[in-house]
PDB file of C-alpha atoms in Angstrom:
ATOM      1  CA  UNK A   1     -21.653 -28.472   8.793  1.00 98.00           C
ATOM      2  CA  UNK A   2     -19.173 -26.547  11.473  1.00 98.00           C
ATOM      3  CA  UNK A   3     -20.811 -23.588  13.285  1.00 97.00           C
ATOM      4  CA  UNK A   4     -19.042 -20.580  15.005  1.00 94.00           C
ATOM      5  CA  UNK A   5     -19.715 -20.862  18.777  1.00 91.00           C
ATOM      6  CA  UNK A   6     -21.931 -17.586  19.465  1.00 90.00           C
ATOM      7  CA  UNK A   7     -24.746 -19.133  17.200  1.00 93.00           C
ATOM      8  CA  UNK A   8     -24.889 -22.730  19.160  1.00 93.00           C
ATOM      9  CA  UNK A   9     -28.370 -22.122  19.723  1.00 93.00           C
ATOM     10  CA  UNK A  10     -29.364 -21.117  17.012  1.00 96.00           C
ATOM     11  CA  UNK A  11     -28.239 -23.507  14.380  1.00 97.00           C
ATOM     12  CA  UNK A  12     -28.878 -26.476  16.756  1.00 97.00           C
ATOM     13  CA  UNK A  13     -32.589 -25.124  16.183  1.00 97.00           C
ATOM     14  CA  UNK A  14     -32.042 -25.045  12.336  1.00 98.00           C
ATOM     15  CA  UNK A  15     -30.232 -28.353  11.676  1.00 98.00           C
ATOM     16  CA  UNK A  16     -33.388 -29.829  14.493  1.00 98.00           C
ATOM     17  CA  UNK A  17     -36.406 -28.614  12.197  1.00 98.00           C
ATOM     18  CA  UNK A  18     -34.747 -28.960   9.181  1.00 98.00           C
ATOM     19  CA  UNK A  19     -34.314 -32.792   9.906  1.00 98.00           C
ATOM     20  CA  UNK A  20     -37.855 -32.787  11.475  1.00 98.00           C
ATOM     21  CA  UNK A  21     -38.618 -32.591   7.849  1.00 96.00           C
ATOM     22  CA  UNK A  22     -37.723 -35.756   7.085  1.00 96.00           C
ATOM     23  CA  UNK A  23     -36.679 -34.718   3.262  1.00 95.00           C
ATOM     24  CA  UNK A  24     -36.026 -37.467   1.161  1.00 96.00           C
ATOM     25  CA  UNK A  25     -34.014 -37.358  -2.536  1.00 94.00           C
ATOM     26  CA  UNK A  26     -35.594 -38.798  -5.840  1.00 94.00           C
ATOM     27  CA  UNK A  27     -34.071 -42.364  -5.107  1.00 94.00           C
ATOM     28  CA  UNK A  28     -35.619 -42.227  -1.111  1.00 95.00           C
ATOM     29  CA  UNK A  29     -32.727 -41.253   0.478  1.00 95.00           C
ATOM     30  CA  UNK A  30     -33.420 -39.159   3.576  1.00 96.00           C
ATOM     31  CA  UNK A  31     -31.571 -35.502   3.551  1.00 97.00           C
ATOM     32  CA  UNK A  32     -30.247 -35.069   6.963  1.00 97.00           C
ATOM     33  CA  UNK A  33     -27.884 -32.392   8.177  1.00 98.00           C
ATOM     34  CA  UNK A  34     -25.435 -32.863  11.449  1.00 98.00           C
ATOM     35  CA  UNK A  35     -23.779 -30.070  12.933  1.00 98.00           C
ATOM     36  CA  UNK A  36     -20.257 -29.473  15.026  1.00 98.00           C
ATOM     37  CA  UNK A  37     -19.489 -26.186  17.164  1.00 97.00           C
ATOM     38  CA  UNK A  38     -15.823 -25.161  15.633  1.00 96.00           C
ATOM     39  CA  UNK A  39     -13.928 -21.683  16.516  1.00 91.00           C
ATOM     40  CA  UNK A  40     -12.714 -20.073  13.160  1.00 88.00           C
ATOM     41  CA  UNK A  41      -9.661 -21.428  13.291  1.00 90.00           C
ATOM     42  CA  UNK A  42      -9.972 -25.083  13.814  1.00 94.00           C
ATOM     43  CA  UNK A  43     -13.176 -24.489  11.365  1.00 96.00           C
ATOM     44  CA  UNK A  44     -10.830 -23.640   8.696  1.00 95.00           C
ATOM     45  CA  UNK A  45      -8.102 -26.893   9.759  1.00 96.00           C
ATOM     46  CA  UNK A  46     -11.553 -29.014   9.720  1.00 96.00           C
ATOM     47  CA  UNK A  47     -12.226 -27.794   5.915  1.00 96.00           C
ATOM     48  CA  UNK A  48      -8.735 -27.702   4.730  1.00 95.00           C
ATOM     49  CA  UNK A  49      -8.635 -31.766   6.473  1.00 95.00           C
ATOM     50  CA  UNK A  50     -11.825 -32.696   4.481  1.00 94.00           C
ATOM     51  CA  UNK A  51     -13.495 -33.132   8.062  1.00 96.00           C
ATOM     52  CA  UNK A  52     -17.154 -31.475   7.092  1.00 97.00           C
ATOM     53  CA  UNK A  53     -18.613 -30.412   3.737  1.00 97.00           C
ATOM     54  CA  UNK A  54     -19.757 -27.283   4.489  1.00 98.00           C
ATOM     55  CA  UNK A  55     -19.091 -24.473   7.345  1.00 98.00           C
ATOM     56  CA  UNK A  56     -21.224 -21.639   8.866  1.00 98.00           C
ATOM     57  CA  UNK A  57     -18.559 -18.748  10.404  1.00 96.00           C
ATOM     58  CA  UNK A  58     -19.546 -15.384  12.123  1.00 94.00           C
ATOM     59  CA  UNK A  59     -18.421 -13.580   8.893  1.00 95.00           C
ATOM     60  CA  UNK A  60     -17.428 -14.069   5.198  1.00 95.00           C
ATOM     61  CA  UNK A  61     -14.119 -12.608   5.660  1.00 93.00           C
ATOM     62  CA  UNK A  62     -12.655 -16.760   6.870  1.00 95.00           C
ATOM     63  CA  UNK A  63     -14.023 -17.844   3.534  1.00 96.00           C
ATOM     64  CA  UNK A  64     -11.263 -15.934   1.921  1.00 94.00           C
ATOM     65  CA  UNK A  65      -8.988 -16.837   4.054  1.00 93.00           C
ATOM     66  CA  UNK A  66      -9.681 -20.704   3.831  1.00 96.00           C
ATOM     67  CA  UNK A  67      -9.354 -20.703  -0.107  1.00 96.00           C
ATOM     68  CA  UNK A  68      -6.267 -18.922  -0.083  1.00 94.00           C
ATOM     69  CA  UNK A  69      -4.981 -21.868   2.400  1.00 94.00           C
ATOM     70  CA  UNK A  70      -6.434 -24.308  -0.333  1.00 95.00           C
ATOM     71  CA  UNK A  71      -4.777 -22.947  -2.916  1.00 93.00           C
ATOM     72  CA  UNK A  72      -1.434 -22.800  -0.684  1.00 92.00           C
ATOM     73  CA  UNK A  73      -1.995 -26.044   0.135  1.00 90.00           C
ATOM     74  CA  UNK A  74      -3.228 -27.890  -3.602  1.00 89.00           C
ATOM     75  CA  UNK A  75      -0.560 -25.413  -5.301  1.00 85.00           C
ATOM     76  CA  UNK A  76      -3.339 -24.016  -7.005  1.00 81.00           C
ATOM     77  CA  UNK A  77      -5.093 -21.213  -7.602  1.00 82.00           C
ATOM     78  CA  UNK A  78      -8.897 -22.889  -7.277  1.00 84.00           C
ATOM     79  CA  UNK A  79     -10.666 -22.264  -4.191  1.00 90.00           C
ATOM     80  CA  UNK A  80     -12.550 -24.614  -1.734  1.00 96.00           C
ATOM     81  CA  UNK A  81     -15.320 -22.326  -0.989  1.00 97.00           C
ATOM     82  CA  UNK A  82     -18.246 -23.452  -3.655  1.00 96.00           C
ATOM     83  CA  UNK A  83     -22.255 -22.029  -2.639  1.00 96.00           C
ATOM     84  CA  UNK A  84     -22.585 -19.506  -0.473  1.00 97.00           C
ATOM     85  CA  UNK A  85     -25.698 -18.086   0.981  1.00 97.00           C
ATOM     86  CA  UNK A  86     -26.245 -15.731   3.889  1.00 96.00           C
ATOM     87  CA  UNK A  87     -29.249 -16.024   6.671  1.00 97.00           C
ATOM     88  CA  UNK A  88     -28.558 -13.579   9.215  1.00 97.00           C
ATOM     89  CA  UNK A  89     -26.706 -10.949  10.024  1.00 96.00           C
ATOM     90  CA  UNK A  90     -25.765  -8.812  13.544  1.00 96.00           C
ATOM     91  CA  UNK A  91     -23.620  -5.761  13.783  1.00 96.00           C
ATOM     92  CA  UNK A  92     -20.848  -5.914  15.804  1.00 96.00           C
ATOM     93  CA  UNK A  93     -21.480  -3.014  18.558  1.00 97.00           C
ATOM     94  CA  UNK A  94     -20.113  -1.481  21.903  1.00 97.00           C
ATOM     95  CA  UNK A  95     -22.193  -3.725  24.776  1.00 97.00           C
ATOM     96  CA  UNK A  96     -22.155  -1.463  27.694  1.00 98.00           C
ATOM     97  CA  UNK A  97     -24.360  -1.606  31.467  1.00 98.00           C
ATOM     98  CA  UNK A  98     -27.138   0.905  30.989  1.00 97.00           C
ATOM     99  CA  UNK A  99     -25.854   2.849  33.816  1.00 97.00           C
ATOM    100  CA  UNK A 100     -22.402   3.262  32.483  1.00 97.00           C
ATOM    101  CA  UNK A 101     -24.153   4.532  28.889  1.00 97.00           C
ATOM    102  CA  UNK A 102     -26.382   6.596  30.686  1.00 97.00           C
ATOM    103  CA  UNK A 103     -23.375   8.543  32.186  1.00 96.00           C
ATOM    104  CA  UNK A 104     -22.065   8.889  28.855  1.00 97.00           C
ATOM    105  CA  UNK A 105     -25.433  10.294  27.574  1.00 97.00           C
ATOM    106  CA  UNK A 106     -27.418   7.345  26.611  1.00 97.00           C
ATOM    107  CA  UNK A 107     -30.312   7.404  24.571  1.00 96.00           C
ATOM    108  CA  UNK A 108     -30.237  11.147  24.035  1.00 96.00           C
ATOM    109  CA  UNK A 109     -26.900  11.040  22.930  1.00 96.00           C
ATOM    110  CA  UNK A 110     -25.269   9.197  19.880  1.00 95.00           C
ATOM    111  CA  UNK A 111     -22.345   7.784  21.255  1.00 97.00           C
ATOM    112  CA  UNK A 112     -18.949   5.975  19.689  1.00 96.00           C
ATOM    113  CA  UNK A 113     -15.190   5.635  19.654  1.00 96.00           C
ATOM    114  CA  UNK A 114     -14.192   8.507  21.002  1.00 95.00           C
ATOM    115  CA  UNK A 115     -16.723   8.455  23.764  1.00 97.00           C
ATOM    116  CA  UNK A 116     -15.718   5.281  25.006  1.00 96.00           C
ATOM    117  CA  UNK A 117     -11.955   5.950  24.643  1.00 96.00           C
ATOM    118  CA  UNK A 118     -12.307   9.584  26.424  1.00 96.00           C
ATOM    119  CA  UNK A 119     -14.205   7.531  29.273  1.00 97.00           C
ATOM    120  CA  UNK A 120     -11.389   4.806  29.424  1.00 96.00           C
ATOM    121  CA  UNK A 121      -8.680   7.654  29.302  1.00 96.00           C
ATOM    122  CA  UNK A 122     -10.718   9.856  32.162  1.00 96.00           C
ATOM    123  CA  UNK A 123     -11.501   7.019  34.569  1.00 96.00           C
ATOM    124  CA  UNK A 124      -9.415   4.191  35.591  1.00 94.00           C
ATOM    125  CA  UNK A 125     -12.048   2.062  37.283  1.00 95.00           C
ATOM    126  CA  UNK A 126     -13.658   2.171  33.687  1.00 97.00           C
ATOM    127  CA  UNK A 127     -13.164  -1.015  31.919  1.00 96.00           C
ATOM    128  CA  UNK A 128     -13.922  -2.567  29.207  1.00 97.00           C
ATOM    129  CA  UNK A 129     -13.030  -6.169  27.075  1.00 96.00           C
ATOM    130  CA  UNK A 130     -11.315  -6.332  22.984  1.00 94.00           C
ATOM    131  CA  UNK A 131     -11.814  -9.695  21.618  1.00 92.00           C
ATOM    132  CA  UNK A 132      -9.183 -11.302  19.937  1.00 87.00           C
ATOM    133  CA  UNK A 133      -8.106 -10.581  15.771  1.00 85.00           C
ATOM    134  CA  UNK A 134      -9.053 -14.199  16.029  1.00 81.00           C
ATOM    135  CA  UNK A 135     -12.673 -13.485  16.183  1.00 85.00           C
ATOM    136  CA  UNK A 136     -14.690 -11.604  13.860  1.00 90.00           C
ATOM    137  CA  UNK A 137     -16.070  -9.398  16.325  1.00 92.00           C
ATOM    138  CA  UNK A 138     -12.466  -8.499  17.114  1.00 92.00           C
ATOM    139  CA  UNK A 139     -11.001  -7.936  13.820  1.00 92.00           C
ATOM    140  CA  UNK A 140     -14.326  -6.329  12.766  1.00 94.00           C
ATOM    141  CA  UNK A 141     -14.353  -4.148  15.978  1.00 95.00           C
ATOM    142  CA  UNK A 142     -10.670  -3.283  14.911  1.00 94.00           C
ATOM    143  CA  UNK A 143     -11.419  -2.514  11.250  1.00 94.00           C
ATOM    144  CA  UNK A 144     -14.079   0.209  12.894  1.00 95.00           C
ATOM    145  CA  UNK A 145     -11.360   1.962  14.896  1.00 96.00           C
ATOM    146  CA  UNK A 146      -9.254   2.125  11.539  1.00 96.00           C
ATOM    147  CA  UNK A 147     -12.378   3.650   9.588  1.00 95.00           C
ATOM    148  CA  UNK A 148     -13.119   6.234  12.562  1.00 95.00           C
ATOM    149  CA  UNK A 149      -9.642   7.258  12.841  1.00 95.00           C
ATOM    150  CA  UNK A 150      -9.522   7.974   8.673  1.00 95.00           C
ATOM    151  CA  UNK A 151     -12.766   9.730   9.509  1.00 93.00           C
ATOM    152  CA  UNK A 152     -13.950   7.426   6.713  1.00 92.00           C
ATOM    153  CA  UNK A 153     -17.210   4.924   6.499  1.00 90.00           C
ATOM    154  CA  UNK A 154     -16.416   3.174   2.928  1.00 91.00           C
ATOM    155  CA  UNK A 155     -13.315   2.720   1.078  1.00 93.00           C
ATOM    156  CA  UNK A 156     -10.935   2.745   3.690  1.00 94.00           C
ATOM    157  CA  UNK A 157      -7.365   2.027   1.630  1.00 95.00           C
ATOM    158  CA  UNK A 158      -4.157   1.050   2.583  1.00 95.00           C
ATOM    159  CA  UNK A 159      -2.620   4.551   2.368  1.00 96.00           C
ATOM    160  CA  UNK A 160      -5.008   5.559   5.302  1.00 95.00           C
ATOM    161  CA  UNK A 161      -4.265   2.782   7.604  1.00 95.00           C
ATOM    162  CA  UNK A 162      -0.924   3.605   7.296  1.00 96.00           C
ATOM    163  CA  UNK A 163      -1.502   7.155   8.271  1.00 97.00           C
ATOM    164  CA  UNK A 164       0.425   8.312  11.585  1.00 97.00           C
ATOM    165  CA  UNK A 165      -3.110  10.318  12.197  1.00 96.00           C
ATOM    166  CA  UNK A 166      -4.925   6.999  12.273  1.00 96.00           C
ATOM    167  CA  UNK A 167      -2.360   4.771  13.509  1.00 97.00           C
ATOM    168  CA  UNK A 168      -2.327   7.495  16.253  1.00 97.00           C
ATOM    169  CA  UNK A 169      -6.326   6.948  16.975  1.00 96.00           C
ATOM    170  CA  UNK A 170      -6.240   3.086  17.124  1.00 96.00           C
ATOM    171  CA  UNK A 171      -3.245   3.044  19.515  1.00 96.00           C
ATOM    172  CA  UNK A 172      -4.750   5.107  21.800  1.00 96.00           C
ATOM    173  CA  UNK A 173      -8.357   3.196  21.615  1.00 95.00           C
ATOM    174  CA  UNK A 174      -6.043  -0.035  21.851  1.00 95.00           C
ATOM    175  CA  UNK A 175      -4.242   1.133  25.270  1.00 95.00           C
ATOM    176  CA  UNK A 176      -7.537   1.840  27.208  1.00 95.00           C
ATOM    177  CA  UNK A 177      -8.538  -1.736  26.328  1.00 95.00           C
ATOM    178  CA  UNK A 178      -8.761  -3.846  29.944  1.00 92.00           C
ATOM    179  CA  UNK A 179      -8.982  -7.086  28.776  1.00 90.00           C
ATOM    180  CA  UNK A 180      -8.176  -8.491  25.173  1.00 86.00           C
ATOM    181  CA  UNK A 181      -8.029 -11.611  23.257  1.00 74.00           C
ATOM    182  CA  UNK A 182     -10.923 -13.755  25.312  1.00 82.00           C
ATOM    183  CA  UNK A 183     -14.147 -14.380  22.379  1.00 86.00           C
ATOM    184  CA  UNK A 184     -16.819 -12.741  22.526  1.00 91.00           C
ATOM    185  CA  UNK A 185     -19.102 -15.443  23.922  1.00 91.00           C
ATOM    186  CA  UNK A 186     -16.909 -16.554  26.326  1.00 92.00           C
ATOM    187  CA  UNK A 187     -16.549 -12.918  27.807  1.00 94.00           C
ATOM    188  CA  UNK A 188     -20.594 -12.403  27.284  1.00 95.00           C
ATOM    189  CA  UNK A 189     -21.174 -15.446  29.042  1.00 95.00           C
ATOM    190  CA  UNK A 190     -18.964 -14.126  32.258  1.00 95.00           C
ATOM    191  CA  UNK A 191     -20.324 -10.746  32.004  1.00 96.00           C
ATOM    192  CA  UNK A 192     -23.663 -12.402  32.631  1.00 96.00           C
ATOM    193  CA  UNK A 193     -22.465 -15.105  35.542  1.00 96.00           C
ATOM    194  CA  UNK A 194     -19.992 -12.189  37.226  1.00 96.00           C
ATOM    195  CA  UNK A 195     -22.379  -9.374  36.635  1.00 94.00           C
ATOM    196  CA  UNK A 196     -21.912  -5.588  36.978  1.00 94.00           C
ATOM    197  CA  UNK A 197     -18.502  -5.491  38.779  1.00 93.00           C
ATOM    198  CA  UNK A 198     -16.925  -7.700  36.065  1.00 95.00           C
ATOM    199  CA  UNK A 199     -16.685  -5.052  33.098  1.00 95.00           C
ATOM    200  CA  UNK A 200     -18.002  -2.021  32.251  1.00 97.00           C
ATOM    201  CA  UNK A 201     -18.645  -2.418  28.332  1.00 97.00           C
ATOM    202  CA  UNK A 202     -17.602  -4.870  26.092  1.00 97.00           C
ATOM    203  CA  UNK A 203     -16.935  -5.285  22.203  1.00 96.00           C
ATOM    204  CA  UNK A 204     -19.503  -8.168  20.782  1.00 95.00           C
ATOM    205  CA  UNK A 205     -22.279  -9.037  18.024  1.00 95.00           C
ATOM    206  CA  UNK A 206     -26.236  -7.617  18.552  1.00 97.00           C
ATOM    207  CA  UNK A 207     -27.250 -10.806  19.148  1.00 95.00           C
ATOM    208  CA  UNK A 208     -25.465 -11.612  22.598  1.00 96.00           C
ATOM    209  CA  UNK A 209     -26.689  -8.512  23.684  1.00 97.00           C
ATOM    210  CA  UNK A 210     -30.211  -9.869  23.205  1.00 96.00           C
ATOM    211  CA  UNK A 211     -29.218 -13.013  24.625  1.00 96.00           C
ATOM    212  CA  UNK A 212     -27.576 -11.501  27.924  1.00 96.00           C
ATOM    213  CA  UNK A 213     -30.682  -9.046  28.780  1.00 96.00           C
ATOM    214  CA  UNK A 214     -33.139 -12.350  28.236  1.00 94.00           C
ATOM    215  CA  UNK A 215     -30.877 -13.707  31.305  1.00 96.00           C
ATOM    216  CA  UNK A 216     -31.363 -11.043  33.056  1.00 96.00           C
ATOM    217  CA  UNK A 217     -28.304  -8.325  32.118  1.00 97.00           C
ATOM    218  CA  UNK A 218     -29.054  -4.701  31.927  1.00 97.00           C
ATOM    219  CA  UNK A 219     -27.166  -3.715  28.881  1.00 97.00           C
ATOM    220  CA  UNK A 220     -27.446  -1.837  25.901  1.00 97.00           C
ATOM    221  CA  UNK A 221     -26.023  -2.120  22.422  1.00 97.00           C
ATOM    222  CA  UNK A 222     -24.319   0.935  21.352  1.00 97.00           C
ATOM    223  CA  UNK A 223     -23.769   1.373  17.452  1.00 96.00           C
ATOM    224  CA  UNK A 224     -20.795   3.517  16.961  1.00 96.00           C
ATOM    225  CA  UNK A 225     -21.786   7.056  15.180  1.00 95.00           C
ATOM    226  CA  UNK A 226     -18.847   6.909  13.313  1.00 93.00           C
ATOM    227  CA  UNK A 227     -19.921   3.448  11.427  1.00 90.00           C
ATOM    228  CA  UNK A 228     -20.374  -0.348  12.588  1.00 89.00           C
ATOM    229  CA  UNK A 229     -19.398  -3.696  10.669  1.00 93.00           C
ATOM    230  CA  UNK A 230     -21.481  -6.369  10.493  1.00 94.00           C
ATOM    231  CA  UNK A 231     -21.191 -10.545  10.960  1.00 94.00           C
ATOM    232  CA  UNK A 232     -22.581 -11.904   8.161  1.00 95.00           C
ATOM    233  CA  UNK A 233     -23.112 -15.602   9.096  1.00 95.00           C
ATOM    234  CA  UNK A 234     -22.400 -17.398   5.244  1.00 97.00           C
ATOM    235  CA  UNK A 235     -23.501 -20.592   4.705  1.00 98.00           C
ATOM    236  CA  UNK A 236     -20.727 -22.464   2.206  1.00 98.00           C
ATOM    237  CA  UNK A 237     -20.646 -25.043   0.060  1.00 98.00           C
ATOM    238  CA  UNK A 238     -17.079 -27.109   0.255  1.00 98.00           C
ATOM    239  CA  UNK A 239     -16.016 -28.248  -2.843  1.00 95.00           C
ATOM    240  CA  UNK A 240     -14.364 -31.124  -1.239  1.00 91.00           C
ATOM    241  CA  UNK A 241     -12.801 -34.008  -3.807  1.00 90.00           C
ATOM    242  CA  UNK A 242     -15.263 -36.735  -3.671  1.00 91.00           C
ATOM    243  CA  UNK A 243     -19.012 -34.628  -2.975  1.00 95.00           C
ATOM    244  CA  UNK A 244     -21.582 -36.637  -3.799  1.00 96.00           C
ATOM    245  CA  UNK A 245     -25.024 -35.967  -5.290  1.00 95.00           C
ATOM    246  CA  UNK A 246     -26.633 -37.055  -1.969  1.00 96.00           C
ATOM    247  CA  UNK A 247     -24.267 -33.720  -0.129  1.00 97.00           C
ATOM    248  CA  UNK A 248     -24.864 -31.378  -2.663  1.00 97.00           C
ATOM    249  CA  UNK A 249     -28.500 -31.819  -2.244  1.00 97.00           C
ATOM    250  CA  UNK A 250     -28.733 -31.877   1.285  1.00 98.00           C
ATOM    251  CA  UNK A 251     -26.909 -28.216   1.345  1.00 98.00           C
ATOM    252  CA  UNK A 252     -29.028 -26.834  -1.503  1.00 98.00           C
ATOM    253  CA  UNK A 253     -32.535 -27.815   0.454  1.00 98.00           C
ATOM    254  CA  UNK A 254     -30.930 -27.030   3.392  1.00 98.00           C
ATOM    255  CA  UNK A 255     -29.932 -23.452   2.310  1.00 98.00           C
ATOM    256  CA  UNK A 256     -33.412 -22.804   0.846  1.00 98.00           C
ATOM    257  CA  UNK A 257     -34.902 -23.706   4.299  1.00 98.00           C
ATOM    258  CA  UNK A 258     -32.849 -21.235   6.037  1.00 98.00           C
ATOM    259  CA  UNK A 259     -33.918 -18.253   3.874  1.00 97.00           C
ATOM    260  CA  UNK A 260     -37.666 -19.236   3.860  1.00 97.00           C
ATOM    261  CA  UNK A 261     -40.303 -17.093   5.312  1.00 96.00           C
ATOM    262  CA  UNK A 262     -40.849 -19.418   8.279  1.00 96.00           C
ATOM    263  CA  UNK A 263     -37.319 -19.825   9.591  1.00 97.00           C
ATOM    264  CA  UNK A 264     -36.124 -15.871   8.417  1.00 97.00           C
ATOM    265  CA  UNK A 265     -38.879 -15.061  11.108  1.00 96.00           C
ATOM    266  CA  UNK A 266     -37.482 -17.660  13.481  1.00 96.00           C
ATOM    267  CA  UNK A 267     -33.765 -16.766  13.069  1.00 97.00           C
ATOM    268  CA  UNK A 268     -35.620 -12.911  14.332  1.00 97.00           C
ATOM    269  CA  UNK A 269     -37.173 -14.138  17.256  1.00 95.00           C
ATOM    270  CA  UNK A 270     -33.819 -15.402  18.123  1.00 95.00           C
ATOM    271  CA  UNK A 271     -32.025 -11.762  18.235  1.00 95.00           C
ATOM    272  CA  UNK A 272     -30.173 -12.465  14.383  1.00 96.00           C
ATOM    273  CA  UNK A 273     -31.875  -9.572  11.964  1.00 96.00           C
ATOM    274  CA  UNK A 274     -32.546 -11.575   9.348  1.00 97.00           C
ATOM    275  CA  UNK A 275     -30.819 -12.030   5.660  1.00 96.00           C
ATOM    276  CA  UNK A 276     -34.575 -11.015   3.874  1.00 95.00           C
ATOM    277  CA  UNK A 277     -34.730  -7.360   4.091  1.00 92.00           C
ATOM    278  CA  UNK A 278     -38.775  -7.504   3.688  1.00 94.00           C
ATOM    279  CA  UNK A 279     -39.123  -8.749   6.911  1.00 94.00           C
ATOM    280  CA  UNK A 280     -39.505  -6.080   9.815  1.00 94.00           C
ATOM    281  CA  UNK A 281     -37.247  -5.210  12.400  1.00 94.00           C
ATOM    282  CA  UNK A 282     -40.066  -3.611  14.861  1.00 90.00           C
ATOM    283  CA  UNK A 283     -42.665  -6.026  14.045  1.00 91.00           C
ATOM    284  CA  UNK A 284     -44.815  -7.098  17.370  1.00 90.00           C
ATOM    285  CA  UNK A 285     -42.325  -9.889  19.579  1.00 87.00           C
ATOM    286  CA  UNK A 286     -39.422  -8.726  17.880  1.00 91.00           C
ATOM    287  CA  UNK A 287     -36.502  -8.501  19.921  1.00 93.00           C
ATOM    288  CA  UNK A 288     -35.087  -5.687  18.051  1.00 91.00           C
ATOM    289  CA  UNK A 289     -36.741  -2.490  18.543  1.00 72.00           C
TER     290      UNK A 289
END
């Protein structure tokens, strides 16, 4: 299975206790899963290659994107993308240094787009990190500006995107942007090292900032009042040529395992909210309050 970078430690902790298990099929053979840390892009090569039988992106919207390249590719119109199942998920929000949101209003305020833009516009010391398009958090984060610049939050369409009053909005979001392109774990993980002088606020997933204040950051995850996106983390099913029993076994015990009870609550206490809504957000130890 290929994982998306931000969630290294989590699915090394999966694919460990799942194998801990020691799971065996009807004839005795034992169900093991191993795991390799792929960006989105050489995730999708790595499918479309035959590499691994299964993947585990940031968000749904590469599974689309990898069976139209099958299709390209077989001269088809049959996908490669078989089972899917999703076991967390983390909205993609505005990480900013509590002193920097507290200046903008923080907690009494709601704050968003505009607030960070008119900050960005105001003062030039401000600054703050875009990933990539390549990322999810990045095309997500840029799907966002779109919807707040329609004044939408559901069924954004093509004639609004192309609307000079929303191409207007983005564009000027876009030029207050410091640094662009770098991931978002990459840029977390500096933001962390560098500390406070490196960047006032930066676009990522929940999760990392969880992860950053458990090393010690001071930040706070801003959801955007006009609307957030969310990461999805799928768990697919490749319907490679050649899949044996033995694989499609494996995925479907290991797919039940990650949306049990037990590991739902684990993939919590590791900052992902998790894919069964039953399970509480504010419960005692959780690290989203």
């Amino acid at each position: 299975i290929a994982y998306s970078p931000e969630k290294a430690a989590l699915f090394k902790t999966l694919a460990d206790d799942f194998n801990a298990q020691r799971l065996q099929s009807p004839d005795g053979s034992r169900l093991t899963v191993s795991i390799i840390e792929l960006d989105p892009e050489a995730m999708i090569q790595s499918a479309l290659s035959g590499e691994v039988q299964a993947i585990s992106p940031d968000s749904s919207i590469w599974l689309g994107q990898l069976d139209r390249a099958w299709a390209d590719a077989q001269g088809s119109e049959s996908g490669l993308v078989g089972q899917t199942v999703r076991y967390a998920v983390s909205p993609v929000v505005i990480a900013m240094w509590r002193d920097a949101a507290q200046d903008l209003g923080y907690p009494g305020k709601m704050l968003g787009w505009n607030d960070l833009m008119a900050k960005a516009q105001s003062d030039p010391n401000f600054k703050w990190s875009h990933p990539s398009t390549a990322s999810a958090s990045g095309l997500l984060a840029t799907l966002a500006e779109f919807y707040a610049g329609s004044g939408k939050t559901r069924g954004l369409t093509e004639e609004d995107v192309l609307a000079q009053r929303t191409l207007d909005y983005v564009g000027a979001i876009e030029r207050t942007v410091r640094y662009y392109g770098e991931g978002e774990w990459p840029t977390m993980q500096r933001v962390v090292k560098e500390g406070r002088g490196y960047l006032d606020a930066l676009i990522c997933s929940e999760q990392l900032v969880i992860w950053a204040r458990g090393q010690g950051a001071d930040l706070v995850a801003i959801y955007p009042i006009e609307g957030a996106l969310w990461q999805d983390h799928p768990l697919a099913l490749l319907e490679q040529p050649g899949l044996t029993d033995l694989q499609r076994l494996t995925f479907a015990r290991f797919a039940e395992f990650v949306n049990s009870q037990e590991t739902q609550q684990k993939i919590l206490s590791l900052g992902y909210r998790p894919a069964d809504l039953t399970i509480p957000l504010n419960q005692p130890g959780s690290p989203i309050q």
